Short mmCIF file of C-alpha atoms in Angstrom, two decimals:
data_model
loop_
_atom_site.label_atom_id
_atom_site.label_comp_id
_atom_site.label_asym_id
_atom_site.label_seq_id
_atom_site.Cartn_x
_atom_site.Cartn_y
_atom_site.Cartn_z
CA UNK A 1 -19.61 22.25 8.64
CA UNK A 2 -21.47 22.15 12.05
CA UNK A 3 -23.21 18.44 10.26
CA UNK A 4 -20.76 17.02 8.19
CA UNK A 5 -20.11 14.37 10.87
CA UNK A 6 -23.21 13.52 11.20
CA UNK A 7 -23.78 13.59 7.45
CA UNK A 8 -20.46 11.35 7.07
CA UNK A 9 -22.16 8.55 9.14
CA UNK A 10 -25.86 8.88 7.68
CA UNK A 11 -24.10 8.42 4.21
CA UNK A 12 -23.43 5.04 5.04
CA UNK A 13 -26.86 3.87 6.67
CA UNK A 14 -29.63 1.73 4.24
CA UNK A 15 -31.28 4.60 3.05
CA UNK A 16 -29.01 6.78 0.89
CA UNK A 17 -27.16 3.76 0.07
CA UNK A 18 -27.97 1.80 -2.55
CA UNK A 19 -24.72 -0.69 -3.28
CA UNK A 20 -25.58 -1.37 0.88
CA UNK A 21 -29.40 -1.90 0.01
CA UNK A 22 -28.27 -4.62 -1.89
CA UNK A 23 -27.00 -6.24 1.41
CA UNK A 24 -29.40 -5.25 3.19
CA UNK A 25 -31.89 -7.23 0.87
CA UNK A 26 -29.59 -10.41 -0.50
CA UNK A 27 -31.21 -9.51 -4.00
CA UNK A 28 -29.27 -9.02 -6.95
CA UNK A 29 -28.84 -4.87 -7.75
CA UNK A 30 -27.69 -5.31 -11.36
CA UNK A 31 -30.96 -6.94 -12.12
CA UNK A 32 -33.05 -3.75 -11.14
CA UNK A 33 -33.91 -0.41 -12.56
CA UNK A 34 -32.14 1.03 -9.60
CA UNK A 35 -29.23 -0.95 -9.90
CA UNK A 36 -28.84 -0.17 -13.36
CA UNK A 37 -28.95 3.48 -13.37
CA UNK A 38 -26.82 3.21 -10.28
CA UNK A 39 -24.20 1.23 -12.46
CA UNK A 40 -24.47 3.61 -15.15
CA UNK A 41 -24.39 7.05 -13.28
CA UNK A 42 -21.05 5.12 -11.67
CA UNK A 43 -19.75 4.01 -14.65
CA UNK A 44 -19.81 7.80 -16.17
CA UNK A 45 -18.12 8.94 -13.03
CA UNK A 46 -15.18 6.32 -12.96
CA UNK A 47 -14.63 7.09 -15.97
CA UNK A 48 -14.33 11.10 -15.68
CA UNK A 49 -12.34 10.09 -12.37
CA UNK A 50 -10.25 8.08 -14.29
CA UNK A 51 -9.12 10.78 -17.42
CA UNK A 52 -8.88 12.81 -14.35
CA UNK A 53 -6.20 10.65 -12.49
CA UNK A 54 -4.64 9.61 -15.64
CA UNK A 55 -4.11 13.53 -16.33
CA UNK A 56 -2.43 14.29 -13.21
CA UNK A 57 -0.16 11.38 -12.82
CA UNK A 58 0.06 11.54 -16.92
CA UNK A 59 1.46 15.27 -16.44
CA UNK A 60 3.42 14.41 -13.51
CA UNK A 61 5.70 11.52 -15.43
CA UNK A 62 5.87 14.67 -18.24
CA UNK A 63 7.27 16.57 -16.13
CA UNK A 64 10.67 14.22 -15.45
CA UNK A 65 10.79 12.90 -18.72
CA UNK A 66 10.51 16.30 -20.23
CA UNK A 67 13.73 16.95 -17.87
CA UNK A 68 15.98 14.61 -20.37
CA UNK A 69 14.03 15.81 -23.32
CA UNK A 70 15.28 19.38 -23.39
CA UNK A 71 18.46 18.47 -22.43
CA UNK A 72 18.61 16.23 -25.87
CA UNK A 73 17.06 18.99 -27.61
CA UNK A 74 19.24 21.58 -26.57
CA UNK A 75 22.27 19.77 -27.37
CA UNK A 76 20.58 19.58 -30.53
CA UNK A 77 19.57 23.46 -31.35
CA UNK A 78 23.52 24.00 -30.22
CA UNK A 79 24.02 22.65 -33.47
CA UNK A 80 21.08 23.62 -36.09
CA UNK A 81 19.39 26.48 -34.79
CA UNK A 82 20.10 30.04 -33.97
CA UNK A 83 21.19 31.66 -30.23
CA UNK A 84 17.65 33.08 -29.82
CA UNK A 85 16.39 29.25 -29.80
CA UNK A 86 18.77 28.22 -27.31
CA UNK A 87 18.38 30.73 -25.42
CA UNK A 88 14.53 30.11 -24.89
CA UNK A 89 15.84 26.35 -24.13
CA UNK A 90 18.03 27.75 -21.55
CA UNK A 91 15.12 29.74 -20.28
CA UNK A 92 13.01 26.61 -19.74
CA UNK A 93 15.39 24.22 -18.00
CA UNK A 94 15.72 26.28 -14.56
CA UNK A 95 11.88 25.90 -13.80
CA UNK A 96 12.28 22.03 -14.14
CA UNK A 97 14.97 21.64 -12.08
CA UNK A 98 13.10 23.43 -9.51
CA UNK A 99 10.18 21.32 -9.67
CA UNK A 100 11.69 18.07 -9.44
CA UNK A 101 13.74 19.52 -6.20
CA UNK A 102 10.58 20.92 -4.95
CA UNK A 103 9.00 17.40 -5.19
CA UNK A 104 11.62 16.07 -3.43
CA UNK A 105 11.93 18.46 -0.93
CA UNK A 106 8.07 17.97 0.13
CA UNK A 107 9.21 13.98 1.28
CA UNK A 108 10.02 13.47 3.95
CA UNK A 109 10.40 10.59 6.60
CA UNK A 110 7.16 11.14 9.20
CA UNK A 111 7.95 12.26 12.90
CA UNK A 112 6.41 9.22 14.43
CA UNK A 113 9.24 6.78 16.58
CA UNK A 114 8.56 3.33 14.65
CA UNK A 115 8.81 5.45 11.09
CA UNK A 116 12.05 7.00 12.88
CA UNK A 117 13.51 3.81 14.19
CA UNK A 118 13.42 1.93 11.15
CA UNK A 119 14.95 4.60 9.14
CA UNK A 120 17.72 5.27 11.68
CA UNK A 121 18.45 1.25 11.17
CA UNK A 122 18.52 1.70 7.56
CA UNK A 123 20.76 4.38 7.09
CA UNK A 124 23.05 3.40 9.83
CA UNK A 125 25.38 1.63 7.40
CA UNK A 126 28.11 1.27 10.11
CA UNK A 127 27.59 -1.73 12.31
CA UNK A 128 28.13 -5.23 11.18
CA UNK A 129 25.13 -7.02 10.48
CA UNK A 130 23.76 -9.08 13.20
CA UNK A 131 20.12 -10.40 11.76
CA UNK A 132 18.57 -9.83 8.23
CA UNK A 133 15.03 -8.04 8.85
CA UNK A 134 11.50 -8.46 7.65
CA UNK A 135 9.35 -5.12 7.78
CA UNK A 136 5.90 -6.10 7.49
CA UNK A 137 2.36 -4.21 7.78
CA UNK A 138 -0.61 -3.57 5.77
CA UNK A 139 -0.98 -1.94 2.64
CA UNK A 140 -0.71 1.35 2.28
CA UNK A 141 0.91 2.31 5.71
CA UNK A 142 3.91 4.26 3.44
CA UNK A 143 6.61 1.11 3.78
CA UNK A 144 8.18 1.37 0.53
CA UNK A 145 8.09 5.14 1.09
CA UNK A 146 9.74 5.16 4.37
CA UNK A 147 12.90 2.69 2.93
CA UNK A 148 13.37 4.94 -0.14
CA UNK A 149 13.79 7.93 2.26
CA UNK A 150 15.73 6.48 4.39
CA UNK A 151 17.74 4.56 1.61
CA UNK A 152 18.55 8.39 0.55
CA UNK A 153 19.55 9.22 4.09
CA UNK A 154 22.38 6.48 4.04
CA UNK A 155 23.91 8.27 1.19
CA UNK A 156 25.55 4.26 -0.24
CA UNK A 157 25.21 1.25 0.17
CA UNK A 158 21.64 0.84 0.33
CA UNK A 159 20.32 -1.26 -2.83
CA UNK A 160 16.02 -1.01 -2.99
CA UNK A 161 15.03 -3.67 -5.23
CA UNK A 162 11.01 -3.93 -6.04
CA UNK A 163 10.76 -7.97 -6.34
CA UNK A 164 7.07 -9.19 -7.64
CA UNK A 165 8.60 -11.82 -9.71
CA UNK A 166 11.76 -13.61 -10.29
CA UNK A 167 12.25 -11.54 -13.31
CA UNK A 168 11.52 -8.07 -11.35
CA UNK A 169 13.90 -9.16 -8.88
CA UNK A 170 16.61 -9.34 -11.36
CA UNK A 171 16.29 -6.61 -13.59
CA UNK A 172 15.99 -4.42 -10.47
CA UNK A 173 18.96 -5.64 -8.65
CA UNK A 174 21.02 -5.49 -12.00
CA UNK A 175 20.15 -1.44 -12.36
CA UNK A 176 20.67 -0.64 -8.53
CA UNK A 177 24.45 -2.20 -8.81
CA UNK A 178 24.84 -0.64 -11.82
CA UNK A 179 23.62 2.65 -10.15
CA UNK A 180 26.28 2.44 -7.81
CA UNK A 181 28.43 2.04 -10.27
CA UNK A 182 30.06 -1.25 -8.98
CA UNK A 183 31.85 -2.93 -11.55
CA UNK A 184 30.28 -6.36 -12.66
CA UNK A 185 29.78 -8.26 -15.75
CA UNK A 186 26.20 -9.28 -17.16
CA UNK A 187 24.69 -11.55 -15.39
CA UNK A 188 20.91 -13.24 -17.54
CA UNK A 189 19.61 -15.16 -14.14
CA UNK A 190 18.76 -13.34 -10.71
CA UNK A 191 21.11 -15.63 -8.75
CA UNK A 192 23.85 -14.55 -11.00
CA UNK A 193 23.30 -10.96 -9.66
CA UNK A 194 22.93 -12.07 -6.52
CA UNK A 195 26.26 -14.22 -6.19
CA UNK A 196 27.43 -10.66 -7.72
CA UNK A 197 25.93 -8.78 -5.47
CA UNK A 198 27.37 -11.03 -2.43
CA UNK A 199 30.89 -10.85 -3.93
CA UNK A 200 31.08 -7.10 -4.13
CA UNK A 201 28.73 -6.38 -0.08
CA UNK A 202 31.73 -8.53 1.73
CA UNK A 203 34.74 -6.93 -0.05
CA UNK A 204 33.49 -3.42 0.81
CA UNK A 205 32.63 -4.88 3.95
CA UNK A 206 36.38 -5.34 4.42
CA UNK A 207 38.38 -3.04 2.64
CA UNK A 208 35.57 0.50 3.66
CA UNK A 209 34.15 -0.73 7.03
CA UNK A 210 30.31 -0.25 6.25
CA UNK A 211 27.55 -3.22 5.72
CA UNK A 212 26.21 -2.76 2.64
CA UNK A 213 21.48 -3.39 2.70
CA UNK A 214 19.86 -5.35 -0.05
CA UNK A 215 16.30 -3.91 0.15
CA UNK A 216 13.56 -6.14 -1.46
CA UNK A 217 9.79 -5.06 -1.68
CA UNK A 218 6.76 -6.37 -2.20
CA UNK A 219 7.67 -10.38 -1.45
CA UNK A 220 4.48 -12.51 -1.82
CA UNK A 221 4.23 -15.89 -1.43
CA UNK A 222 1.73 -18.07 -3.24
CA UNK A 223 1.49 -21.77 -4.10
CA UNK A 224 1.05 -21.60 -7.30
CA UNK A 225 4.42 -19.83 -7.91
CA UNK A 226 7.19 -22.22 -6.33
CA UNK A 227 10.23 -21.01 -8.14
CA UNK A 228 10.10 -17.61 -7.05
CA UNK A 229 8.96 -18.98 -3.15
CA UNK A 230 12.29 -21.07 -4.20
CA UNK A 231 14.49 -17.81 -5.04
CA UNK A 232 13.17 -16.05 -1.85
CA UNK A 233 13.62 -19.02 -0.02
CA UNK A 234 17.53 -19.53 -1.20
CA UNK A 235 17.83 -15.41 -0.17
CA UNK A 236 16.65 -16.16 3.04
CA UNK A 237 19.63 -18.76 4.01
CA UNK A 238 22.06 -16.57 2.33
CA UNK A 239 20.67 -13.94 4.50
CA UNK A 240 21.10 -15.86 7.44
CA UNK A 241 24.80 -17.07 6.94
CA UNK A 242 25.67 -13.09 5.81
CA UNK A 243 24.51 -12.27 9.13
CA UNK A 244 26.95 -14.52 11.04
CA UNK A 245 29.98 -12.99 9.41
CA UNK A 246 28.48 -9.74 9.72
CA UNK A 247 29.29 -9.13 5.94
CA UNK A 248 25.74 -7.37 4.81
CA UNK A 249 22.13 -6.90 5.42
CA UNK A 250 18.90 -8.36 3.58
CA UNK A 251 15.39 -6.78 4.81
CA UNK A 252 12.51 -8.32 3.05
CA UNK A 253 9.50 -6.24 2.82
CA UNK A 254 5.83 -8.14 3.00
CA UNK A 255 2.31 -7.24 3.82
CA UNK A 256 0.35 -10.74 4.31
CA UNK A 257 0.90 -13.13 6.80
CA UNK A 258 1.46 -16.07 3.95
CA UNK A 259 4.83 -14.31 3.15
CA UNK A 260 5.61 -14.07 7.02
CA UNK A 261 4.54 -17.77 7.39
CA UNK A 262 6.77 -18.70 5.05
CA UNK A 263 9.71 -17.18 5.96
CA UNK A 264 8.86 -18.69 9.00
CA UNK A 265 8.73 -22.04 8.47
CA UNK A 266 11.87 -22.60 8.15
CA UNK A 267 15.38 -22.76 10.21
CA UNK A 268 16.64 -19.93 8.89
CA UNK A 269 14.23 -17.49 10.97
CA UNK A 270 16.74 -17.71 14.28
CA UNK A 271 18.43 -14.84 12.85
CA UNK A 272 15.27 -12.97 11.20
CA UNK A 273 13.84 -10.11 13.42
CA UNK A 274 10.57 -8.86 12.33
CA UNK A 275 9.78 -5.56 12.21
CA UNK A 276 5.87 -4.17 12.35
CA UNK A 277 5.05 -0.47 10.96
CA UNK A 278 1.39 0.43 11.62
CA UNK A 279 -0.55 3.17 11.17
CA UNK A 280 0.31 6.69 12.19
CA UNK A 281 -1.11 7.91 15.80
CA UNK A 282 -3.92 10.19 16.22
CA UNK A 283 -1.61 13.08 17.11
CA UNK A 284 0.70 12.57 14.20
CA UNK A 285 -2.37 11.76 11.76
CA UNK A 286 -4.06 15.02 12.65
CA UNK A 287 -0.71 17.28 12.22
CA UNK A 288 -0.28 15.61 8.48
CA UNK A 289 -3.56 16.79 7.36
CA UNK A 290 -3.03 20.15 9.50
CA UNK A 291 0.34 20.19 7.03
CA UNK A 292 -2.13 19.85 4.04
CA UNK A 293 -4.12 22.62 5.06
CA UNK A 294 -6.89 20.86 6.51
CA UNK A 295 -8.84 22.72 9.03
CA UNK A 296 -9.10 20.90 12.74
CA UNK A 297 -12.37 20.22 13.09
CA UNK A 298 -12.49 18.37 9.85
CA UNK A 299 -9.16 16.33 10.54
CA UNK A 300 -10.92 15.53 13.35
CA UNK A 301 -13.90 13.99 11.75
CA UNK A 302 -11.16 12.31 8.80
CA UNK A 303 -9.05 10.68 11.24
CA UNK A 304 -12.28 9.38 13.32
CA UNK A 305 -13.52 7.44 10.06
CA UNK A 306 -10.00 6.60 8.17
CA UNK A 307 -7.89 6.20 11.24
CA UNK A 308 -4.10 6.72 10.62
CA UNK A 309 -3.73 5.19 7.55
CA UNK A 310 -1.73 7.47 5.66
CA UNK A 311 -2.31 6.41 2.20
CA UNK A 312 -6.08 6.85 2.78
CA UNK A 313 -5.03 10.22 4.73
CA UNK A 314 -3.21 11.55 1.44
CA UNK A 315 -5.82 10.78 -0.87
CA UNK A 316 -8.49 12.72 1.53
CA UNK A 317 -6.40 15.65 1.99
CA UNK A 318 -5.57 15.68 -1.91
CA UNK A 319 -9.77 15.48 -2.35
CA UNK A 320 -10.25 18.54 0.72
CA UNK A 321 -8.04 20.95 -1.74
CA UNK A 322 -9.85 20.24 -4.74
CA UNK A 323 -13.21 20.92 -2.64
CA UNK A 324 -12.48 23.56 -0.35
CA UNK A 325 -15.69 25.17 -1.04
CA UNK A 326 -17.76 21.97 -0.66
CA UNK A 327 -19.32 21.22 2.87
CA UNK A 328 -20.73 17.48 1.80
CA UNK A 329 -16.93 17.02 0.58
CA UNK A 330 -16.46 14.63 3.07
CA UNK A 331 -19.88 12.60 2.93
CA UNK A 332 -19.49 12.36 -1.35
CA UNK A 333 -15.73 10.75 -0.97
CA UNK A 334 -17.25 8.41 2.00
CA UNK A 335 -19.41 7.34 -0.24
CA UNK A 336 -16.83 6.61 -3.24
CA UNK A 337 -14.87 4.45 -1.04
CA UNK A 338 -17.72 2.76 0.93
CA UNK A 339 -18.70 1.68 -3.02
CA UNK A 340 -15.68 0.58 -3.63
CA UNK A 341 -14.81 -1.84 -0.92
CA UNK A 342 -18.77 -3.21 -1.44
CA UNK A 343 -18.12 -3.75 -4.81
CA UNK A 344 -14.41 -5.78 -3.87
CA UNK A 345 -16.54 -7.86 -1.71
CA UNK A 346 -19.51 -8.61 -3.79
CA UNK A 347 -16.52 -10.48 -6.56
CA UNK A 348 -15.53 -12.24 -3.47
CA UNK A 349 -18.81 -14.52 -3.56
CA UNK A 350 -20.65 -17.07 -5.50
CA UNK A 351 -23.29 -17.85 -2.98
CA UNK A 352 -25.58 -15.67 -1.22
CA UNK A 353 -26.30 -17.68 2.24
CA UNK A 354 -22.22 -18.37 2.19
CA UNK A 355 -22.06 -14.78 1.60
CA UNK A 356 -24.40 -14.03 4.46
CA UNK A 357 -22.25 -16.14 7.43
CA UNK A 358 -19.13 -14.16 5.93
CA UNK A 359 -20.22 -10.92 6.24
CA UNK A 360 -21.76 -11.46 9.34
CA UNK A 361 -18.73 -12.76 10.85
CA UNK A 362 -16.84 -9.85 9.70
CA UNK A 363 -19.59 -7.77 11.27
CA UNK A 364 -19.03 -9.53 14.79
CA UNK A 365 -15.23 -9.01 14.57
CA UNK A 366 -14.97 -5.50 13.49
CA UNK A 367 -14.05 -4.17 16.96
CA UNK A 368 -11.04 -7.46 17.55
CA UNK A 369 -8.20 -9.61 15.43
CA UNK A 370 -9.23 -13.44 14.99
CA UNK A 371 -7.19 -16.05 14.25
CA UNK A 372 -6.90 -17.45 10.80
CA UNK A 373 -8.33 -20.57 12.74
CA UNK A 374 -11.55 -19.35 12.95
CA UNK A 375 -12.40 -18.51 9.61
CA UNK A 376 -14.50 -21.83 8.62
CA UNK A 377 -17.43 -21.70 6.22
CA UNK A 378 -17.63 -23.91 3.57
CA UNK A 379 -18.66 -27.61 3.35
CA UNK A 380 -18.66 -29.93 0.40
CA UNK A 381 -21.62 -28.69 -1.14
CA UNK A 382 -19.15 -25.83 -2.40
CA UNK A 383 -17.20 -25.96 -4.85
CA UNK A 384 -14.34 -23.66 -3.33
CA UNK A 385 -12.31 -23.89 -0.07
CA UNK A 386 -11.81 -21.58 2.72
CA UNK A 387 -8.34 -21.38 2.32
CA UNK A 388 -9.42 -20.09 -1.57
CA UNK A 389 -12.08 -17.33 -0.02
CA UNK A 390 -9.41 -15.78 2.53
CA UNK A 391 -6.80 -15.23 0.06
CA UNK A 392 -9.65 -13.79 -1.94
CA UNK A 393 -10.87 -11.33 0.91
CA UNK A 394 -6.59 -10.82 1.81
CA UNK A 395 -5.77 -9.97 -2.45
CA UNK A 396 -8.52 -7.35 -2.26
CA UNK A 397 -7.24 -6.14 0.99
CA UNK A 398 -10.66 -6.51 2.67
CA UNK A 399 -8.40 -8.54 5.28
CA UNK A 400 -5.10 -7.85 7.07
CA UNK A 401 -3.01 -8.20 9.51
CA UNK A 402 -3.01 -6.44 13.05
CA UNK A 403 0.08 -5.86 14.67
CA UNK A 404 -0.04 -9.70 16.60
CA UNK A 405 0.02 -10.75 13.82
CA UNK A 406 -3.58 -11.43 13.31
CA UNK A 407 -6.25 -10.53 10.83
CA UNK A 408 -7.81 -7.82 11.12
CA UNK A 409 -9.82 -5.43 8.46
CA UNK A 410 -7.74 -4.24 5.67
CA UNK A 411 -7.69 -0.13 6.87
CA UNK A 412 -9.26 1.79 9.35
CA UNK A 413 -11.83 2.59 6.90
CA UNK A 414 -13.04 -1.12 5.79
CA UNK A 415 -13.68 -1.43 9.38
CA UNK A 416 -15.14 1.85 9.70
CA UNK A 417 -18.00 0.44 6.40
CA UNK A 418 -18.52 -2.85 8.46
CA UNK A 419 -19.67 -0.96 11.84
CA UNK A 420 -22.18 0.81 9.95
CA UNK A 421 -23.98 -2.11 7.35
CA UNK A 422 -26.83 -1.74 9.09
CA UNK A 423 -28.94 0.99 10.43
CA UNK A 424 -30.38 1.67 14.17
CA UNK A 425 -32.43 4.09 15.61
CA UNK A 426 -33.17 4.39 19.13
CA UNK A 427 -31.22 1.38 19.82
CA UNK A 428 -33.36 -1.39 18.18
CA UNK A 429 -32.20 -3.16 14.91
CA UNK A 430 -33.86 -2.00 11.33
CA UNK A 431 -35.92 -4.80 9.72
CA UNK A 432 -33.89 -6.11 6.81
CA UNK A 433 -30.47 -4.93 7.84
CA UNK A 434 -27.64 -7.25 7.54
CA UNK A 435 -27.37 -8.81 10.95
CA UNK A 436 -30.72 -9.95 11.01
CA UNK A 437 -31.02 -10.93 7.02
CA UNK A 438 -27.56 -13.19 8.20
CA UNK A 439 -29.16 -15.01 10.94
CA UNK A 440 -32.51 -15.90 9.08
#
């Protein structure tokens, strides 16, 4: 293992690279021989990756629906077949209890103080409410995991509604208040379930003394959708007036800064306090892969290229257990990713000197945030908009936020691919790497 770092960064340089050769050169890879056994050799592999993935998250689902399955069958066998049969049924129904516990035993909220504060403020279901709440942050920091753990914490009152659409929004609000079991009539239109929901929060409010949490994920705003920018807008005042009489809590959940802009714009934010969850400290980073079995040296050398992003952490980890034996482990999955986040960038473009000032100015700002202010390229002799490229670059998370509030690089990693586009040796620049191809 003694060069697996150093084998990690050489997997990234111009010469075992090809989908960065393409980069380096500005030429078009799928018109080559290269680039065409490349895409072929990939192609095979995705798609053994992907019967793989399918397999595992296929047998997973099994597993809980298989839970309701024997129950219906054994109610069944009570009836048509013999005492051996059910017995065998009987047999079988322990060991999927057990596994579903077991899975839900291994969750648990991460022992980090932002992760801890925000589920203390969740599941404290006592105070009046004071403010409504946005919890923002990049994708794949473990948000939506961290509310559903804490939502369990709180024990009631705590409704987590996943809200992509208006129609999301509504069938997912209608099953969490049926989950609790509150008594309503049908409601067709999500502001019928949300006058419902109202209705019900400030009579428990006043008759059992806690504030009841409307929870609701994955709010993006776009221009082209104004209805549902309407229905989150209309939440957001209602939010605001439940907050002065202290009768229940809303806490949007978002991950651009369009959504946070938004809610922004507007005089409704007084009582909004926004909440930022980053990504997990090196100490706490290194102690989850340490949990998954991963040695120390090579956390070491995982958390100095994918940072503390734990989604990118889990999926290592998950890779280090099916490779144990494997010492260029680390330098194959590098690879994988590094392809993958070249291959989100090359859709981004339609021009290859537009793409050149982009990528260089990525380049320059891969060790600081800029301001959305700064990102100007295109003229008239384009035929798309600045505006049109960011949200591009933001939708396939090669751009986020930082926590001011700026952009930044979508994970630790995509930065981690932009500080090594190009190669040096002995501190002078390669002919033909990127920084020098961008300023010809």
């Amino acid at each position: 293992m003694s060069s697996l770092y150093n084998g990690t960064r050489l997997s990234l340089q111009r010469g075992r690279h090809i989908m960065l050769r393409r980069f380096y050169t500005q030429n078009s890879l799928k018109n080559t021989n290269i680039g065409k056994d490349f895409f072929t050799k990939n192609s095979q592999k995705n798609t053994i990756m992907g019967k793989k993935f399918y397999t595992q998250n296929h047998k997973r689902n099994i597993t809980q629906f298989d839970l309701l399955y024997l129950y219906s069958v054994f109610v069944v066998s009570c009836c048509l077949f013999s005492s051996d049969t059910i017995r065998t049924y009987i047999k079988h129904i322990p060991e999927y209890f057990s596994k579903v516990s077991l899975k839900n035993e291994n969750m648990a909220i991460i022992d980090q103080q932002d992760h801890k504060t925000i589920a203390n403020l969740i599941a404290d279901r006592h105070k009046p409410a004071e403010s409504y709440y946005l919890l923002i942050g990049p994708y794949g920091i473990g948000k939506t995991v961290l509310v559903t753990l804490a939502k369990e914490r709180a024990g009631k009152g705590v409704l987590y509604v996943d809200a992509p659409n208006e129609e999301a929004f509504s069938t997912n609000l209608s099953q969490e208040i049926k989950n609790l079991k509150w008594s309503v009539h049908d409601r067709y239109y999500w502001n019928g379930w949300f006058n419902e929901f109202e209705k019900i929060a400030e009579k428990i409010r006043r008759k059992e003394n806690y504030t009841p949490l409307l929870i609701i994920d994955n709010v993006k705003i776009s221009k082209e959708n104004f209805s549902y920018s309407n229905m989150i807008r209309k939440i957001q005042h209602s939010a605001k007036d439940a907050s002065k009489h202290g009768n229940y809590n809303v806490m949007f959940i978002a991950n651009d800064l369009k959504t946070l802009e938004f809610l922004l714009d507007d005089p409704a934010e007084s009582n909004m306090e926004i909440i930022f969850l980053g990504d997990l400290n090196k100490d706490v980073a290194l102690s989850y892969l340490q949990n998954h079995e991963v040695d120390k040296n090579t956390a070491e050398k995982i958390y100095e290229i994918f940072g503390g992003r734990i989604i990118d952490l889990n999926h290592v980890a998950k890779c280090y257990e099916r490779n144990k034996e494997n010492e260029n482990f680390l330098n194959d999955y590098v690879d994988i990713k590094s392809n993958s986040i070249i291959y989100k960038l090359d859709k981004c473009f339609v021009n290859d000197k537009f793409q050149s000032k982009v990528l260089n100015f990525l380049y320059n700002h891969s060790d600081r945030p800029f301001k959305r202010s700064g990102f100007k390229f295109s003229d008239s002799r384009w035929d798309f908009t600045d505006d049109e490229l960011y949200d591009k670059l933001v939708y396939k998370n090669i751009i986020s936020m930082s926590k001011n509030l700026e952009n930044t690089f979508g994970s630790p990693f995509t930065r981690y691919v932009f500080k090594n586009l190009y190669n040096q040796k002995g501190g002078s620049k390669t002919s033909g790497g990127i920084i020098e191809t961008c300023s010809n």
